[in-house]
Amino acid sequence: MMRWKPHTDAMGKAYPLNHLHPFRYTLAVNCGIEQADVEIRVAFAMHCFTRACADGDDESLLYRDARETRSFCPDRYVLSLHLPDIARTLADRRCRFAKADNYVTIDVPMTGGAAAQYGVFFNVMRKDGNAVLLTIQSAYQLGAGKQVPGRGSIGFARLVELTLTGVKPRAPR
């Protein structure tokens, strides 16, 4: 799991990314007739604080990992400060089916004194024992007036239960 290095802009302003370092927490779920504690291992992808490169982007905006180069996005960075709390509270949030094997939850943080719809896209994968890897793949402010992404609804605890038993949940048609 990736530990992101800080970004420093052309003016020398540092943007620490340690809030997006991996962490773990325990979630109680129903496994058959009894309750079990599941270790949720949380990781964050680069798309949580970067955007696609655009023509004319200054070299100082570029952020690289082993797979890709993207442009650091100050707006996504500010919103990313909410991600650890969102990851810890997914069991209390509405989760929807997104494209491929991803899910999405919508948060409404206050930014600049106004509420914004913040789409948080994630997936889950079974790991060894009673553990699940939760990867926040991307997160960004949704366009005003645009349709909310995803369809249907699934509780995060139920998603974890199904993942542990090897069952892939089906999105509604």
mmCIF file of C-alpha atoms in Angstrom:
data_model
loop_
_atom_site.group_PDB
_atom_site.id
_atom_site.type_symbol
_atom_site.label_atom_id
_atom_site.label_comp_id
_atom_site.label_asym_id
_atom_site.label_seq_id
_atom_site.Cartn_x
_atom_site.Cartn_y
_atom_site.Cartn_z
ATOM 1 C CA MET A 1 0.000 0.000 0.000
ATOM 2 C CA MET A 2 1.277 3.404 -1.024
ATOM 3 C CA ARG A 3 2.561 6.090 1.308
ATOM 4 C CA TRP A 4 2.361 9.322 -0.669
ATOM 5 C CA LYS A 5 5.230 11.801 -0.586
ATOM 6 C CA PRO A 6 4.331 15.470 -0.017
ATOM 7 C CA HIS A 7 3.854 17.775 -2.969
ATOM 8 C CA THR A 8 5.595 21.153 -3.133
ATOM 9 C CA ASP A 9 4.321 23.744 -5.598
ATOM 10 C CA ALA A 10 6.355 26.268 -7.611
ATOM 11 C CA MET A 11 6.083 28.837 -4.793
ATOM 12 C CA GLY A 12 7.521 26.379 -2.261
ATOM 13 C CA LYS A 13 4.205 25.680 -0.513
ATOM 14 C CA ALA A 14 4.159 22.133 0.848
ATOM 15 C CA TYR A 15 1.079 19.903 0.720
ATOM 16 C CA PRO A 16 1.620 16.986 3.137
ATOM 17 C CA LEU A 17 -0.154 13.789 2.135
ATOM 18 C CA ASN A 18 0.291 11.776 5.331
ATOM 19 C CA HIS A 19 -3.492 11.904 5.897
ATOM 20 C CA LEU A 20 -3.672 9.537 2.893
ATOM 21 C CA HIS A 21 -1.245 6.983 4.265
ATOM 22 C CA PRO A 22 -2.731 3.492 4.723
ATOM 23 C CA PHE A 23 -4.451 2.647 7.986
ATOM 24 C CA ARG A 24 -6.648 -0.084 9.493
ATOM 25 C CA TYR A 25 -9.796 -0.260 11.552
ATOM 26 C CA THR A 26 -12.177 -2.956 12.740
ATOM 27 C CA LEU A 27 -15.774 -3.342 11.576
ATOM 28 C CA ALA A 28 -18.279 -5.730 13.177
ATOM 29 C CA VAL A 29 -20.302 -7.621 10.538
ATOM 30 C CA ASN A 30 -22.708 -10.554 10.514
ATOM 31 C CA CYS A 31 -21.147 -13.788 9.315
ATOM 32 C CA GLY A 32 -23.883 -16.351 9.262
ATOM 33 C CA ILE A 33 -25.554 -16.486 12.655
ATOM 34 C CA GLU A 34 -22.786 -14.747 14.581
ATOM 35 C CA GLN A 35 -21.061 -11.397 14.487
ATOM 36 C CA ALA A 36 -17.383 -11.144 13.525
ATOM 37 C CA ASP A 37 -14.800 -8.393 13.602
ATOM 38 C CA VAL A 38 -13.290 -7.688 10.195
ATOM 39 C CA GLU A 39 -10.085 -5.765 9.677
ATOM 40 C CA ILE A 40 -10.614 -3.021 7.095
ATOM 41 C CA ARG A 41 -7.301 -2.067 5.477
ATOM 42 C CA VAL A 42 -7.623 1.351 3.869
ATOM 43 C CA ALA A 43 -5.510 2.626 0.972
ATOM 44 C CA PHE A 44 -5.810 5.727 -1.205
ATOM 45 C CA ALA A 45 -5.000 6.097 -4.896
ATOM 46 C CA MET A 46 -3.325 9.101 -6.504
ATOM 47 C CA HIS A 47 -6.585 10.186 -8.159
ATOM 48 C CA CYS A 48 -7.765 11.433 -4.742
ATOM 49 C CA PHE A 49 -5.461 14.463 -4.953
ATOM 50 C CA THR A 50 -4.497 14.727 -8.639
ATOM 51 C CA ARG A 51 -6.294 15.282 -11.942
ATOM 52 C CA ALA A 52 -5.520 14.419 -15.555
ATOM 53 C CA CYS A 53 -2.692 16.467 -17.009
ATOM 54 C CA ALA A 54 -3.777 19.328 -19.255
ATOM 55 C CA ASP A 55 -1.890 21.174 -21.974
ATOM 56 C CA GLY A 56 -0.026 24.035 -20.387
ATOM 57 C CA ASP A 57 0.250 22.503 -16.907
ATOM 58 C CA ASP A 58 3.375 23.766 -15.212
ATOM 59 C CA GLU A 59 6.059 21.137 -14.557
ATOM 60 C CA SER A 60 5.780 21.910 -10.824
ATOM 61 C CA LEU A 61 2.218 20.484 -10.820
ATOM 62 C CA LEU A 62 3.278 17.048 -12.036
ATOM 63 C CA TYR A 63 3.026 14.198 -9.551
ATOM 64 C CA ARG A 64 4.352 10.765 -10.470
ATOM 65 C CA ASP A 65 4.207 7.230 -9.192
ATOM 66 C CA ALA A 66 5.418 3.999 -10.794
ATOM 67 C CA ARG A 67 2.343 3.783 -13.048
ATOM 68 C CA GLU A 68 1.391 7.279 -14.162
ATOM 69 C CA THR A 69 1.956 11.025 -14.131
ATOM 70 C CA ARG A 70 -0.885 13.380 -13.217
ATOM 71 C CA SER A 71 -1.242 17.012 -12.145
ATOM 72 C CA PHE A 72 -1.534 17.876 -8.474
ATOM 73 C CA CYS A 73 -4.960 19.452 -7.836
ATOM 74 C CA PRO A 74 -5.255 21.852 -4.869
ATOM 75 C CA ASP A 75 -9.066 21.530 -4.902
ATOM 76 C CA ARG A 76 -8.959 17.725 -4.700
ATOM 77 C CA TYR A 77 -6.252 18.008 -2.059
ATOM 78 C CA VAL A 78 -8.441 20.143 0.242
ATOM 79 C CA LEU A 79 -11.354 17.723 -0.133
ATOM 80 C CA SER A 80 -9.036 14.731 0.432
ATOM 81 C CA LEU A 81 -8.613 15.858 4.036
ATOM 82 C CA HIS A 82 -12.120 14.396 4.607
ATOM 83 C CA LEU A 83 -11.260 10.956 3.179
ATOM 84 C CA PRO A 84 -9.939 9.180 6.298
ATOM 85 C CA ASP A 85 -13.148 10.035 8.178
ATOM 86 C CA ILE A 86 -15.300 9.025 5.199
ATOM 87 C CA ALA A 87 -13.483 5.663 5.016
ATOM 88 C CA ARG A 88 -14.033 5.057 8.747
ATOM 89 C CA THR A 89 -17.748 5.893 8.521
ATOM 90 C CA LEU A 90 -18.699 4.021 5.336
ATOM 91 C CA ALA A 91 -20.902 1.681 7.391
ATOM 92 C CA ASP A 92 -23.069 4.709 8.227
ATOM 93 C CA ARG A 93 -23.261 6.017 4.655
ATOM 94 C CA ARG A 94 -25.279 5.157 1.579
ATOM 95 C CA CYS A 95 -23.127 3.291 -0.923
ATOM 96 C CA ARG A 96 -24.120 2.906 -4.562
ATOM 97 C CA PHE A 97 -22.925 0.677 -7.384
ATOM 98 C CA ALA A 98 -20.575 2.535 -9.756
ATOM 99 C CA LYS A 99 -18.885 1.349 -12.947
ATOM 100 C CA ALA A 100 -16.818 -1.843 -13.108
ATOM 101 C CA ASP A 101 -16.236 -3.257 -9.611
ATOM 102 C CA ASN A 102 -16.382 0.127 -7.916
ATOM 103 C CA TYR A 103 -18.829 1.704 -5.512
ATOM 104 C CA VAL A 104 -19.488 5.335 -4.700
ATOM 105 C CA THR A 105 -20.642 7.315 -1.706
ATOM 106 C CA ILE A 106 -21.505 10.996 -1.798
ATOM 107 C CA ASP A 107 -20.361 13.341 0.927
ATOM 108 C CA VAL A 108 -21.370 16.989 1.333
ATOM 109 C CA PRO A 109 -18.457 18.857 2.924
ATOM 110 C CA MET A 110 -18.372 22.611 3.334
ATOM 111 C CA THR A 111 -15.720 24.192 1.127
ATOM 112 C CA GLY A 112 -15.290 27.926 0.956
ATOM 113 C CA GLY A 113 -18.485 28.398 2.964
ATOM 114 C CA ALA A 114 -20.647 26.398 0.541
ATOM 115 C CA ALA A 115 -21.764 22.772 0.432
ATOM 116 C CA ALA A 116 -20.363 20.644 -2.385
ATOM 117 C CA GLN A 117 -21.204 17.132 -3.541
ATOM 118 C CA TYR A 118 -18.048 15.057 -3.158
ATOM 119 C CA GLY A 119 -18.013 11.715 -4.976
ATOM 120 C CA VAL A 120 -15.826 9.083 -3.299
ATOM 121 C CA PHE A 121 -15.230 6.020 -5.496
ATOM 122 C CA PHE A 122 -13.875 2.834 -3.931
ATOM 123 C CA ASN A 123 -13.565 -0.921 -4.250
ATOM 124 C CA VAL A 124 -13.139 -3.775 -1.799
ATOM 125 C CA MET A 125 -11.121 -6.968 -2.081
ATOM 126 C CA ARG A 126 -10.780 -9.926 0.260
ATOM 127 C CA LYS A 127 -7.393 -10.322 1.862
ATOM 128 C CA ASP A 128 -5.981 -13.030 4.125
ATOM 129 C CA GLY A 129 -8.106 -14.153 7.060
ATOM 130 C CA ASN A 130 -10.884 -11.825 8.144
ATOM 131 C CA ALA A 131 -9.533 -8.789 6.308
ATOM 132 C CA VAL A 132 -10.727 -6.627 3.435
ATOM 133 C CA LEU A 133 -8.727 -4.075 1.445
ATOM 134 C CA LEU A 134 -10.742 -0.890 0.908
ATOM 135 C CA THR A 135 -9.123 1.238 -1.790
ATOM 136 C CA ILE A 136 -10.396 4.757 -2.341
ATOM 137 C CA GLN A 137 -9.721 4.945 -6.083
ATOM 138 C CA SER A 138 -10.805 8.500 -6.800
ATOM 139 C CA ALA A 139 -12.587 11.389 -5.131
ATOM 140 C CA TYR A 140 -13.621 14.738 -6.542
ATOM 141 C CA GLN A 141 -16.265 17.432 -6.420
ATOM 142 C CA LEU A 142 -19.200 16.510 -8.632
ATOM 143 C CA GLY A 143 -20.396 18.995 -11.207
ATOM 144 C CA ALA A 144 -23.361 21.111 -10.153
ATOM 145 C CA GLY A 145 -26.582 19.978 -11.769
ATOM 146 C CA LYS A 146 -25.081 16.701 -12.978
ATOM 147 C CA GLN A 147 -26.671 13.357 -12.196
ATOM 148 C CA VAL A 148 -25.307 11.674 -9.061
ATOM 149 C CA PRO A 149 -23.109 8.745 -10.130
ATOM 150 C CA GLY A 150 -23.998 5.172 -9.309
ATOM 151 C CA ARG A 151 -27.236 3.269 -8.991
ATOM 152 C CA GLY A 152 -28.986 1.149 -6.439
ATOM 153 C CA SER A 153 -27.831 0.925 -2.890
ATOM 154 C CA ILE A 154 -25.820 -1.458 -0.732
ATOM 155 C CA GLY A 155 -24.715 -1.128 2.861
ATOM 156 C CA PHE A 156 -20.960 -1.163 3.374
ATOM 157 C CA ALA A 157 -21.192 -3.857 6.081
ATOM 158 C CA ARG A 158 -23.189 -6.045 3.676
ATOM 159 C CA LEU A 159 -20.637 -5.404 0.939
ATOM 160 C CA VAL A 160 -17.864 -6.543 3.311
ATOM 161 C CA GLU A 161 -19.860 -9.653 4.303
ATOM 162 C CA LEU A 162 -20.362 -10.636 0.660
ATOM 163 C CA THR A 163 -16.722 -9.940 -0.196
ATOM 164 C CA LEU A 164 -15.549 -12.220 2.627
ATOM 165 C CA THR A 165 -17.733 -15.059 1.339
ATOM 166 C CA GLY A 166 -16.560 -14.588 -2.268
ATOM 167 C CA VAL A 167 -19.933 -13.344 -3.531
ATOM 168 C CA LYS A 168 -19.933 -10.443 -5.972
ATOM 169 C CA PRO A 169 -22.917 -8.179 -5.304
ATOM 170 C CA ARG A 170 -25.089 -7.411 -8.307
ATOM 171 C CA ALA A 171 -26.154 -3.916 -9.196
ATOM 172 C CA PRO A 172 -29.862 -3.433 -9.824
ATOM 173 C CA ARG A 173 -30.885 -3.336 -13.476
#
